[in-house]
Short mmCIF file of C-alpha atoms (C1' of nucleotides) in Angstrom, two decimals:
data_model
loop_
_atom_site.label_atom_id
_atom_site.label_comp_id
_atom_site.label_asym_id
_atom_site.label_seq_id
_atom_site.Cartn_x
_atom_site.Cartn_y
_atom_site.Cartn_z
CA MET A 26 -19.35 17.45 1.91
CA GLY A 27 -21.22 17.83 5.19
CA LEU A 28 -24.80 16.86 4.51
CA GLU A 29 -27.44 17.49 7.11
CA PRO A 30 -29.35 14.59 8.60
CA HIS A 31 -32.53 13.86 6.73
CA SER A 32 -35.60 11.72 6.90
CA PRO A 33 -34.64 8.35 5.45
CA LEU A 34 -36.29 6.76 2.48
CA THR A 35 -39.40 4.80 3.22
CA GLU A 36 -39.23 2.83 0.03
CA LEU A 37 -36.51 1.86 -2.40
CA SER A 38 -37.35 3.08 -5.91
CA LEU A 39 -35.88 5.31 -8.55
CA GLU A 40 -38.61 7.85 -7.91
CA ALA A 41 -38.05 7.93 -4.17
CA ILE A 42 -34.30 8.40 -4.52
CA ILE A 43 -34.72 11.11 -7.13
CA ALA A 44 -37.17 12.88 -4.86
CA LEU A 45 -34.64 12.69 -2.05
CA LEU A 46 -31.93 14.20 -4.24
CA HIS A 47 -34.24 17.01 -5.29
CA SER A 48 -35.28 17.69 -1.73
CA ARG A 49 -31.64 18.16 -0.80
CA GLY A 50 -30.98 20.58 -3.61
CA LEU A 51 -28.90 18.04 -5.50
CA ARG A 52 -28.95 17.60 -9.26
CA VAL A 53 -30.45 14.62 -11.02
CA THR A 54 -28.33 14.10 -14.10
CA LYS A 55 -28.66 11.42 -16.76
CA GLY A 56 -25.49 9.84 -15.42
CA ARG A 57 -26.77 9.65 -11.87
CA GLN A 58 -30.08 8.27 -13.01
CA LYS A 59 -28.33 5.53 -14.96
CA ILE A 60 -26.12 4.65 -12.00
CA LEU A 61 -29.22 4.37 -9.83
CA GLU A 62 -30.86 2.11 -12.39
CA THR A 63 -27.75 -0.05 -12.44
CA LEU A 64 -27.86 -0.37 -8.68
CA LEU A 65 -31.57 -1.11 -8.64
CA GLU A 66 -31.13 -3.89 -11.19
CA ALA A 67 -28.16 -5.49 -9.46
CA THR A 68 -28.69 -8.80 -7.73
CA GLU A 69 -25.46 -8.54 -5.77
CA PRO A 70 -23.08 -5.85 -4.57
CA LEU A 71 -21.08 -4.13 -7.33
CA SER A 72 -17.61 -2.64 -7.42
CA LEU A 73 -17.09 0.88 -8.70
CA GLU A 74 -15.70 -0.56 -11.89
CA GLU A 75 -18.74 -2.78 -12.38
CA ILE A 76 -21.08 0.12 -11.74
CA GLN A 77 -19.13 2.18 -14.26
CA ARG A 78 -19.22 -0.56 -16.87
CA ARG A 79 -22.98 -1.06 -16.48
CA SER A 80 -23.87 2.63 -16.52
CA VAL A 81 -23.14 3.55 -20.12
CA VAL A 82 -25.50 6.22 -21.49
CA ASP A 83 -25.70 6.64 -25.26
CA GLY A 84 -22.39 4.85 -25.69
CA VAL A 85 -20.66 7.10 -23.15
CA THR A 86 -19.08 5.51 -20.08
CA PRO A 87 -19.14 7.71 -16.99
CA ASP A 88 -15.83 8.71 -15.49
CA TYR A 89 -14.56 6.54 -12.68
CA ALA A 90 -14.20 9.58 -10.44
CA THR A 91 -17.83 10.42 -11.06
CA VAL A 92 -18.97 6.96 -10.07
CA PHE A 93 -16.77 7.24 -7.01
CA ARG A 94 -18.33 10.54 -6.03
CA VAL A 95 -21.89 9.48 -6.71
CA MET A 96 -21.45 6.41 -4.54
CA GLY A 97 -19.92 8.50 -1.78
CA LEU A 98 -22.94 10.76 -1.99
CA LEU A 99 -25.44 7.90 -1.89
CA GLU A 100 -23.59 6.43 1.05
CA GLU A 101 -23.84 9.71 2.92
CA LEU A 102 -27.53 9.91 2.12
CA GLN A 103 -27.84 6.40 3.49
CA VAL A 104 -29.30 5.25 0.22
CA ALA A 105 -26.39 2.90 -0.44
CA GLN A 106 -23.85 1.11 1.67
CA ARG A 107 -20.37 -0.24 1.25
CA VAL A 108 -19.88 -3.98 1.63
CA HIS A 109 -16.67 -5.84 2.35
CA LEU A 110 -16.37 -9.15 0.61
CA ASN A 111 -12.75 -9.85 1.48
CA ARG A 112 -11.72 -8.49 -1.87
CA SER A 113 -9.26 -5.81 -2.75
CA CYS A 114 -11.81 -3.09 -3.40
CA SER A 115 -15.12 -1.84 -2.07
CA TYR A 116 -18.51 -3.08 -3.20
CA PHE A 117 -21.77 -1.20 -3.00
CA GLU A 118 -25.44 -1.98 -2.82
CA LEU A 119 -28.59 0.01 -2.22
CA LEU A 120 -29.92 0.07 1.29
CA ASP A 121 -33.51 -1.07 1.35
CA PRO A 122 -35.31 0.56 4.28
CA GLN A 123 -37.79 -2.30 4.38
CA GLN A 124 -35.43 -5.17 4.05
CA HIS A 125 -32.03 -6.10 5.40
CA TYR A 126 -29.51 -8.19 3.52
CA ASP A 127 -26.66 -10.26 4.82
CA HIS A 128 -24.19 -11.93 2.47
CA LEU A 129 -22.99 -15.43 1.89
CA ILE A 130 -19.74 -15.50 -0.03
CA CYS A 131 -18.04 -18.50 -1.56
CA THR A 132 -14.38 -18.51 -0.65
CA GLN A 133 -13.51 -20.41 -3.82
CA CYS A 134 -15.42 -18.76 -6.67
CA GLY A 135 -16.37 -15.54 -4.92
CA ARG A 136 -20.03 -15.81 -5.77
CA VAL A 137 -22.18 -13.68 -3.51
CA THR A 138 -25.58 -14.87 -2.35
CA LEU A 139 -27.93 -12.38 -0.77
CA MET A 140 -29.64 -13.69 2.33
CA VAL A 141 -32.94 -11.96 2.31
CA ASP A 142 -34.72 -13.65 5.12
CA SER A 143 -34.49 -13.78 8.87
CA CYS A 144 -31.40 -11.88 9.79
CA PRO A 145 -30.22 -13.60 12.96
CA VAL A 146 -28.81 -10.39 14.38
CA GLU A 147 -31.45 -7.73 13.93
CA LYS A 148 -33.34 -8.71 17.03
CA VAL A 149 -30.35 -8.42 19.31
CA GLU A 150 -29.13 -5.13 17.90
CA GLN A 151 -30.88 -2.94 20.41
CA ALA A 152 -29.92 -5.23 23.26
CA ILE A 153 -26.28 -4.94 22.25
CA GLY A 154 -26.55 -1.19 22.02
CA ARG A 155 -27.99 -1.03 25.49
CA ARG A 156 -25.47 -3.40 26.93
CA TYR A 157 -22.45 -1.49 25.61
CA GLY A 158 -24.00 1.98 25.74
CA PHE A 159 -23.97 2.46 21.97
CA THR A 160 -26.63 4.30 19.98
CA ASP A 161 -27.51 4.17 16.29
CA VAL A 162 -26.37 0.58 16.11
CA ARG A 163 -26.13 -1.04 12.70
CA HIS A 164 -24.30 -4.14 11.65
CA SER A 165 -22.53 -5.85 8.83
CA LEU A 166 -22.65 -9.62 8.65
CA GLU A 167 -20.95 -11.82 6.12
CA PHE A 168 -20.84 -15.57 5.93
CA PHE A 169 -18.03 -17.34 4.11
CA GLY A 170 -17.87 -20.93 2.98
CA LYS A 171 -17.68 -23.28 0.04
CA CYS A 172 -20.69 -23.16 -2.25
CA PRO A 173 -22.27 -26.35 -3.64
CA GLU A 174 -20.55 -26.00 -7.03
CA CYS A 175 -17.10 -25.57 -5.54
CA ARG A 176 -17.11 -28.66 -3.39
CA MET B 196 1.93 -19.97 -2.06
CA GLY B 197 -0.42 -22.95 -2.14
CA LEU B 198 -0.39 -24.48 1.27
CA GLU B 199 -2.00 -27.82 1.87
CA PRO B 200 -4.92 -28.12 4.25
CA HIS B 201 -3.86 -28.94 7.76
CA SER B 202 -5.30 -29.80 11.11
CA PRO B 203 -6.23 -26.53 12.76
CA LEU B 204 -4.86 -25.32 16.04
CA THR B 205 -6.62 -26.59 19.10
CA GLU B 206 -5.32 -23.83 21.31
CA LEU B 207 -4.02 -20.35 20.76
CA SER B 208 -0.51 -19.98 22.16
CA LEU B 209 2.93 -19.07 20.95
CA GLU B 210 4.02 -22.68 21.35
CA ALA B 211 1.12 -24.08 19.39
CA ILE B 212 1.65 -21.69 16.50
CA ILE B 213 5.38 -22.33 16.44
CA ALA B 214 4.72 -26.06 16.40
CA LEU B 215 2.37 -25.56 13.47
CA LEU B 216 4.98 -23.61 11.53
CA HIS B 217 7.57 -26.31 12.21
CA SER B 218 5.20 -29.05 11.17
CA ARG B 219 4.70 -27.31 7.83
CA GLY B 220 8.42 -26.99 7.19
CA LEU B 221 8.30 -23.24 7.77
CA ARG B 222 11.00 -21.27 9.57
CA VAL B 223 10.56 -19.72 12.98
CA THR B 224 12.64 -16.57 12.91
CA LYS B 225 13.09 -14.01 15.68
CA GLY B 226 11.03 -11.60 13.62
CA ARG B 227 8.12 -13.99 13.21
CA GLN B 228 8.21 -14.87 16.87
CA LYS B 229 8.04 -11.22 17.82
CA ILE B 230 5.15 -10.59 15.45
CA LEU B 231 3.28 -13.50 17.01
CA GLU B 232 3.94 -12.09 20.48
CA THR B 233 2.61 -8.73 19.32
CA LEU B 234 -0.56 -10.35 18.05
CA LEU B 235 -1.01 -12.43 21.19
CA GLU B 236 -0.70 -9.33 23.37
CA ALA B 237 -3.08 -7.22 21.31
CA THR B 238 -6.48 -6.44 22.74
CA GLU B 239 -7.91 -5.35 19.43
CA PRO B 240 -7.23 -5.88 15.73
CA LEU B 241 -4.02 -4.27 14.47
CA SER B 242 -3.06 -2.77 11.13
CA LEU B 243 0.14 -3.89 9.41
CA GLU B 244 1.75 -0.64 10.45
CA GLU B 245 0.78 -1.16 14.07
CA ILE B 246 2.09 -4.70 14.00
CA GLN B 247 5.32 -3.43 12.50
CA ARG B 248 5.69 -0.68 15.10
CA ARG B 249 5.12 -3.11 17.98
CA SER B 250 7.42 -5.83 16.69
CA VAL B 251 10.82 -4.21 17.12
CA VAL B 252 13.57 -6.73 18.00
CA ASP B 253 16.82 -5.36 19.46
CA GLY B 254 16.02 -1.91 18.14
CA VAL B 255 15.39 -3.22 14.64
CA THR B 256 11.98 -2.65 13.05
CA PRO B 257 10.90 -5.40 10.67
CA ASP B 258 10.30 -4.46 7.07
CA TYR B 259 6.74 -3.63 6.14
CA ALA B 260 6.84 -6.21 3.35
CA THR B 261 7.88 -8.84 5.84
CA VAL B 262 4.99 -8.05 8.13
CA PHE B 263 2.73 -8.15 5.10
CA ARG B 264 3.99 -11.58 4.09
CA VAL B 265 3.92 -13.02 7.59
CA MET B 266 0.31 -11.95 8.02
CA GLY B 267 -0.59 -13.43 4.65
CA LEU B 268 0.98 -16.67 5.77
CA LEU B 269 -0.82 -16.71 9.11
CA GLU B 270 -4.05 -15.98 7.32
CA GLU B 271 -3.52 -18.93 5.00
CA LEU B 272 -2.71 -21.14 7.96
CA GLN B 273 -5.95 -19.93 9.51
CA VAL B 274 -4.08 -18.72 12.52
CA ALA B 275 -5.04 -15.11 11.89
CA GLN B 276 -7.83 -13.34 10.10
CA ARG B 277 -8.37 -10.04 8.39
CA VAL B 278 -10.98 -7.73 9.88
CA HIS B 279 -12.72 -4.87 8.13
CA LEU B 280 -13.39 -1.90 10.32
CA ASN B 281 -14.52 0.49 7.59
CA ARG B 282 -11.06 2.01 7.54
CA SER B 283 -8.70 2.49 4.65
CA CYS B 284 -6.50 -0.49 5.42
CA SER B 285 -6.78 -4.05 6.68
CA TYR B 286 -6.63 -5.06 10.30
CA PHE B 287 -5.60 -8.44 11.65
CA GLU B 288 -6.18 -10.51 14.73
CA LEU B 289 -5.39 -14.05 15.78
CA LEU B 290 -8.12 -16.61 15.33
CA ASP B 291 -8.81 -18.34 18.60
CA PRO B 292 -10.12 -21.86 17.94
CA GLN B 293 -11.86 -21.86 21.30
CA GLN B 294 -13.39 -18.44 21.21
CA HIS B 295 -15.07 -16.28 18.64
CA TYR B 296 -14.95 -12.50 18.59
CA ASP B 297 -17.32 -10.05 16.99
CA HIS B 298 -16.57 -6.35 16.90
CA LEU B 299 -18.33 -3.22 18.01
CA ILE B 300 -16.90 -0.15 16.34
CA CYS B 301 -17.62 3.46 17.16
CA THR B 302 -18.35 5.38 13.99
CA GLN B 303 -17.09 8.61 15.58
CA CYS B 304 -13.85 7.78 17.39
CA GLY B 305 -13.15 4.43 15.78
CA ARG B 306 -12.63 2.62 19.06
CA VAL B 307 -13.02 -1.12 18.69
CA THR B 308 -14.65 -3.20 21.39
CA LEU B 309 -14.27 -6.95 21.29
CA MET B 310 -17.50 -8.77 22.01
CA VAL B 311 -16.36 -11.92 23.67
CA ASP B 312 -19.60 -13.40 24.80
CA SER B 313 -22.61 -14.94 23.22
CA CYS B 314 -22.17 -14.54 19.51
CA PRO B 315 -25.72 -14.30 18.18
CA VAL B 316 -24.81 -16.03 14.96
CA GLU B 317 -22.75 -19.05 15.85
CA LYS B 318 -25.77 -21.20 16.55
CA VAL B 319 -27.34 -20.60 13.17
CA GLU B 320 -24.15 -21.09 11.18
CA GLN B 321 -24.67 -24.75 10.45
CA ALA B 322 -28.31 -24.19 9.67
CA ILE B 323 -27.36 -21.54 7.13
CA GLY B 324 -24.77 -23.80 5.60
CA ARG B 325 -27.33 -26.55 5.21
CA ARG B 326 -29.95 -24.25 3.84
CA TYR B 327 -27.71 -22.81 1.12
CA GLY B 328 -25.59 -25.90 0.57
CA PHE B 329 -22.40 -24.34 1.85
CA THR B 330 -19.68 -26.10 3.83
CA ASP B 331 -16.94 -24.76 6.08
CA VAL B 332 -19.11 -21.83 7.02
CA ARG B 333 -17.54 -19.04 9.01
CA HIS B 334 -18.72 -15.51 9.50
CA SER B 335 -17.62 -11.99 10.14
CA LEU B 336 -19.89 -9.74 12.15
CA GLU B 337 -19.35 -6.11 12.94
CA PHE B 338 -21.58 -3.70 14.78
CA PHE B 339 -21.27 0.03 14.24
CA GLY B 340 -22.68 2.81 16.37
CA LYS B 341 -21.90 5.76 18.59
CA CYS B 342 -20.05 4.86 21.77
CA PRO B 343 -21.00 6.40 25.14
CA GLU B 344 -18.17 8.95 25.04
CA CYS B 345 -19.04 10.18 21.58
CA ARG B 346 -22.67 10.95 22.21
"C1'" DG C 67 24.19 -26.96 2.08
"C1'" DT C 68 19.44 -26.08 0.98
"C1'" DA C 69 15.40 -24.12 1.35
"C1'" DC C 70 13.20 -20.43 3.24
"C1'" DC C 71 13.06 -15.43 4.90
"C1'" DT C 72 14.14 -10.71 4.95
"C1'" DG C 73 15.07 -6.03 3.43
"C1'" DC C 74 15.19 -2.93 -0.19
"C1'" DA C 75 13.13 -0.97 -4.00
"C1'" DA C 76 9.84 -0.52 -7.30
"C1'" DA C 77 5.42 -1.60 -9.34
"C1'" DA C 78 0.58 -2.20 -9.17
"C1'" DC C 79 -3.81 -0.90 -7.47
"C1'" DC C 80 -7.45 1.41 -5.54
"C1'" DT C 81 -8.92 5.68 -3.73
"C1'" DT C 82 -9.15 10.55 -3.54
"C1'" DT C 83 -8.66 15.45 -4.98
"C1'" DG C 84 -8.07 19.96 -7.94
"C1'" DC C 85 -9.66 22.36 -11.55
"C1'" DA C 86 -11.87 24.08 -15.69
"C1'" DG C 87 -15.85 23.52 -18.48
"C1'" DC C 88 -20.71 22.00 -18.70
"C1'" DA C 89 -25.45 20.89 -17.25
"C1'" DT C 90 -29.27 21.28 -14.14
"C1'" DC C 91 -32.56 23.89 -11.74
"C1'" DG D 76 -27.45 32.89 -13.82
"C1'" DA D 77 -25.88 30.35 -9.85
"C1'" DT D 78 -24.68 26.13 -8.16
"C1'" DG D 79 -23.52 21.75 -8.50
"C1'" DC D 80 -21.72 17.97 -11.55
"C1'" DT D 81 -18.48 15.80 -14.76
"C1'" DG D 82 -14.22 14.52 -17.05
"C1'" DC D 83 -9.47 14.74 -17.07
"C1'" DA D 84 -5.34 14.38 -14.83
"C1'" DA D 85 -2.55 13.80 -11.09
"C1'" DA D 86 -1.63 12.73 -6.25
"C1'" DG D 87 -2.00 9.77 -2.18
"C1'" DG D 88 -2.13 5.41 0.20
"C1'" DT D 89 -2.08 0.72 0.70
"C1'" DT D 90 -0.96 -3.60 -1.16
"C1'" DT D 91 1.98 -6.60 -3.77
"C1'" DT D 92 6.14 -8.42 -6.15
"C1'" DG D 93 11.25 -9.26 -7.75
"C1'" DC D 94 15.55 -10.06 -6.38
"C1'" DA D 95 19.91 -10.52 -3.97
"C1'" DG D 96 21.78 -11.53 0.34
"C1'" DG D 97 21.15 -13.63 4.93
"C1'" DT D 98 19.37 -17.22 8.19
"C1'" DA D 99 17.06 -21.33 10.17
"C1'" DC D 100 17.22 -26.12 9.93
#
DNA sequence: GTACCTGCAAAACCTTTGCAGCATC
DNA sequence: GATGCTGCAAAGGTTTTGCAGGTAC
């Protein structure tokens, strides 16, 4: 696809994402809008199939390939990110420029808890970059354990 | 498979893992031994194909399905773990009971650096478990960025 | 001798792509 | 009207399983 770098979102909202799409010369279709709404409403990362199932417009389910391509696009635009939950397929969530989420996953029931507060890693990210000579350092942090209900 | 819980390894060595297999009534074949040696020698996580390629015994390459099943077994025994490097397949590494590794992955060339020292998360693991009511908390932490050579 | 393992082969899954028609701008 | 998007269909890869024969204990 080969998208140019762009100024990142400053806020996470339907309007802001639509504006970003427009500014890149990309189309805002009903299907895309619905997928974005699905992602904005989600309280945990969703698989492509879940996104597809929740993005029905006027009784019409979007094609799986379309969902796949839209998510690839959003990932490239750094509006969404892929999350690994030790499952057999990829999960996606929107990337909030003002907030960072880590995940707490129950190894028994698979329930995913978003950990909104106090990421223990963010502060050391730059230090790690410096130490190893890396730039543009991001991270992905998942905790696994048994949740209260599964004990 | 349904393995019972067991006392974890206290040290990471060929002998210790073999003893664990024996104690669980599992067989120690030449193939398994070679796979374990491959994993012990590795300096970064390996894909199933890489494990297969490096585990040739007397000119005979083990079957891919065998490697797959051995790694599944080691994972269940908590001797090895799966690592996600944002690639299209799973990677595996041994789980050292005395040492924890996080990963630093170059988004350009894919090189993986093991971060041996000072995991920034280990200290808060119990606190997080307590806070969310989780037990047996482990974590998986990956950093991504551009390595010095790729800048 | 009795499990347990392995190799072979095929199935199951998830991901990815090509192409023709359609919708957005 | 041009460009990009979608659905359909098929291909590509990785993961997973069944089964018969072989091997560790």
